[in-house]
PDB file of C-alpha atoms in Angstrom:
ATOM      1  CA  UNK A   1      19.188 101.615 -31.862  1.00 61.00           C
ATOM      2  CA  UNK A   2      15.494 100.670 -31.146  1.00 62.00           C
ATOM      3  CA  UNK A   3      14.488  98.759 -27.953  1.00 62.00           C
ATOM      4  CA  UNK A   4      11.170  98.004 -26.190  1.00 62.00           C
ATOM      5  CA  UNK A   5      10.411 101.683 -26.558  1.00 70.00           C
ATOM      6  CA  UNK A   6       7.718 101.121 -29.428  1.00 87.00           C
ATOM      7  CA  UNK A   7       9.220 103.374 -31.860  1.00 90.00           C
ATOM      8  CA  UNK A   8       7.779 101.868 -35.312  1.00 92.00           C
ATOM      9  CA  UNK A   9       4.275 102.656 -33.646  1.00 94.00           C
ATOM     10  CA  UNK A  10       5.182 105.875 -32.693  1.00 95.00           C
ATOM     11  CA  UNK A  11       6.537 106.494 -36.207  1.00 96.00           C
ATOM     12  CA  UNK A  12       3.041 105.330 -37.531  1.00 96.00           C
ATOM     13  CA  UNK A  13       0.873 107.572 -34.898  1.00 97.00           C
ATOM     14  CA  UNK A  14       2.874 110.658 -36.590  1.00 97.00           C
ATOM     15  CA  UNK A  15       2.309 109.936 -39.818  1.00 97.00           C
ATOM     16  CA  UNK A  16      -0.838 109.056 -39.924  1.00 96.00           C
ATOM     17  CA  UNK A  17      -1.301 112.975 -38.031  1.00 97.00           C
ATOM     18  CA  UNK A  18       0.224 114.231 -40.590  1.00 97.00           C
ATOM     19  CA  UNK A  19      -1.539 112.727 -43.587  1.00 96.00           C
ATOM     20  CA  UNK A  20       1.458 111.596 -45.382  1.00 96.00           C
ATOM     21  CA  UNK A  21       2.215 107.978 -47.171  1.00 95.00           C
ATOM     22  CA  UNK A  22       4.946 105.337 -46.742  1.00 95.00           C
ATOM     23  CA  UNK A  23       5.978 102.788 -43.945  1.00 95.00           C
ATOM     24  CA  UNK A  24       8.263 102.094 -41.296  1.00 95.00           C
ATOM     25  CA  UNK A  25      10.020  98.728 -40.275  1.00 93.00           C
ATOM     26  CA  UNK A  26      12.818  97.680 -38.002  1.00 90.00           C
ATOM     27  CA  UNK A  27      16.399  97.327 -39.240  1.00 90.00           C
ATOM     28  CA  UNK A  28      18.403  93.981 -38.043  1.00 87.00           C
ATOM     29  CA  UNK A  29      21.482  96.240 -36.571  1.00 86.00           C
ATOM     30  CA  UNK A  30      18.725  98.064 -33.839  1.00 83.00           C
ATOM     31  CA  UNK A  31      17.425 100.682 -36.326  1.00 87.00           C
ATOM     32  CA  UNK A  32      14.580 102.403 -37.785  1.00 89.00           C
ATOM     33  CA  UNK A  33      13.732 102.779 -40.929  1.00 92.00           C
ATOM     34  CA  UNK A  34      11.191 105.041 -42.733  1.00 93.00           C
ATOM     35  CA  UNK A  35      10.264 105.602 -46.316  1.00 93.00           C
ATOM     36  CA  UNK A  36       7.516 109.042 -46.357  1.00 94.00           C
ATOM     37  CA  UNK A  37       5.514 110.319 -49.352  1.00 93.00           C
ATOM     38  CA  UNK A  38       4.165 113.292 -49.053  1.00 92.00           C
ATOM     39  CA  UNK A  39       4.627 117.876 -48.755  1.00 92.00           C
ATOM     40  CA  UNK A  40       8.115 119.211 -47.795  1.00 92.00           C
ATOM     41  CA  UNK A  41       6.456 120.843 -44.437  1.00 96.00           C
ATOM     42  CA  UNK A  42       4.774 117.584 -43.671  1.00 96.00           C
ATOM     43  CA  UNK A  43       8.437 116.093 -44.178  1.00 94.00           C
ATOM     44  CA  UNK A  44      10.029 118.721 -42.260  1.00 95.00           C
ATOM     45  CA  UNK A  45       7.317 118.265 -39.459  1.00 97.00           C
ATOM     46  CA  UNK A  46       7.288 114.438 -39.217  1.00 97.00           C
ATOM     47  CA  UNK A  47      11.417 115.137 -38.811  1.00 95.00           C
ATOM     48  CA  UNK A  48      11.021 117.374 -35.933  1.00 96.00           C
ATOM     49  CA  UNK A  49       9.152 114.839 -33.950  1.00 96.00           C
ATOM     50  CA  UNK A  50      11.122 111.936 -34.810  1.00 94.00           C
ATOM     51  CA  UNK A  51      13.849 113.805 -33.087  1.00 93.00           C
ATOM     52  CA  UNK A  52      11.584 114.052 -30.121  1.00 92.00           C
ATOM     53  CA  UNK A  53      10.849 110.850 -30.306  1.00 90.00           C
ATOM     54  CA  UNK A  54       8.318 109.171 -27.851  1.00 90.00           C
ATOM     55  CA  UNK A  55       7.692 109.239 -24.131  1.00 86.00           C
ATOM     56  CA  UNK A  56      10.719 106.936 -23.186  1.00 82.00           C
ATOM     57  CA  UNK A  57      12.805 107.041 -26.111  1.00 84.00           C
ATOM     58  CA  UNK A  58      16.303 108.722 -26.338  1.00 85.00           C
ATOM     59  CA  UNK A  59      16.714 109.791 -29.920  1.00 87.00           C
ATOM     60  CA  UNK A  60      20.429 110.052 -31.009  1.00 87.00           C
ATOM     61  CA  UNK A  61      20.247 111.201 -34.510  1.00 88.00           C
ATOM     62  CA  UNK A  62      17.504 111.413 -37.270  1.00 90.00           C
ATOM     63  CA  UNK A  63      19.071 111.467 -41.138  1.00 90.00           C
ATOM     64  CA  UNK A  64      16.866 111.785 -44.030  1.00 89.00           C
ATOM     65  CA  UNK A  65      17.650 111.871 -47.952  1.00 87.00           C
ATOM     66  CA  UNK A  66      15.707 112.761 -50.636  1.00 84.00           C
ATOM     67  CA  UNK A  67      15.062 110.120 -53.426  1.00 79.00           C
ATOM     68  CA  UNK A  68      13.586 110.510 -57.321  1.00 75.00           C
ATOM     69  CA  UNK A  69      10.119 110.665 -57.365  1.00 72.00           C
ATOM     70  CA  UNK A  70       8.926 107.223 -55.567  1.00 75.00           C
ATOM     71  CA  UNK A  71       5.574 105.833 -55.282  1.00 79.00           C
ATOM     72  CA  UNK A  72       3.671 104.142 -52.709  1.00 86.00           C
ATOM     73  CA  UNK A  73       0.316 102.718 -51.865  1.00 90.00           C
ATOM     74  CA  UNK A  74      -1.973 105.239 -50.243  1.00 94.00           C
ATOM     75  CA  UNK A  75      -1.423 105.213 -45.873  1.00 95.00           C
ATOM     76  CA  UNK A  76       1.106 104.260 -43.956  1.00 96.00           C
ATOM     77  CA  UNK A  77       2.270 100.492 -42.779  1.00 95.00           C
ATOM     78  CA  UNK A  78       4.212  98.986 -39.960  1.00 95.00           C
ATOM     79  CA  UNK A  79       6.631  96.772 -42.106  1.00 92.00           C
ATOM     80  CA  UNK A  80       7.687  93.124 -41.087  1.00 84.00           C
ATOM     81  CA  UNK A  81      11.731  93.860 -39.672  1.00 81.00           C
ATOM     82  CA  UNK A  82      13.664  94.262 -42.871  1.00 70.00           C
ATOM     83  CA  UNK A  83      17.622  93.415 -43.472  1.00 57.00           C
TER      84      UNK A  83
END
């Protein structure tokens, strides 16, 4: 669960660090959630701080799954909340 602790932002600062593609958004039950293109260290990188998390956050859990081969527009977006 997300509140006031500007996670999606955070999210955005990382990936943009770490050169890799996608977006992030807001899920209606409190969550986050990210879709990221790029390298399997840049993955396992991006993972490791999510976990972190930022200054004020408390970071429960992080899961990830692997999908087929997906494309994206080049950068990463801040997504309107999603459902």
């Amino acid at each position: 669960r997300v509140q006031g602790v500007g996670f999606r932002f955070f999210v955005y600062q990382q990936a943009a660090d770490l050169g890799v593609d996608g977006w992030v958004r807001n899920m209606t039950e409190g969550t986050v959630e990210a879709l990221i293109v790029g390298s399997a260290d840049a993955h396992r990188e991006l993972q490791l701080r999510l976990e972190e998390g930022p200054r004020f956050a408390r970071v429960t859990s992080v899961a990830a799954t692997d999908e087929p081969e997906l494309t994206v527009d080049p950068g990463f977006e801040i997504r309107r909340d999603g459902v």
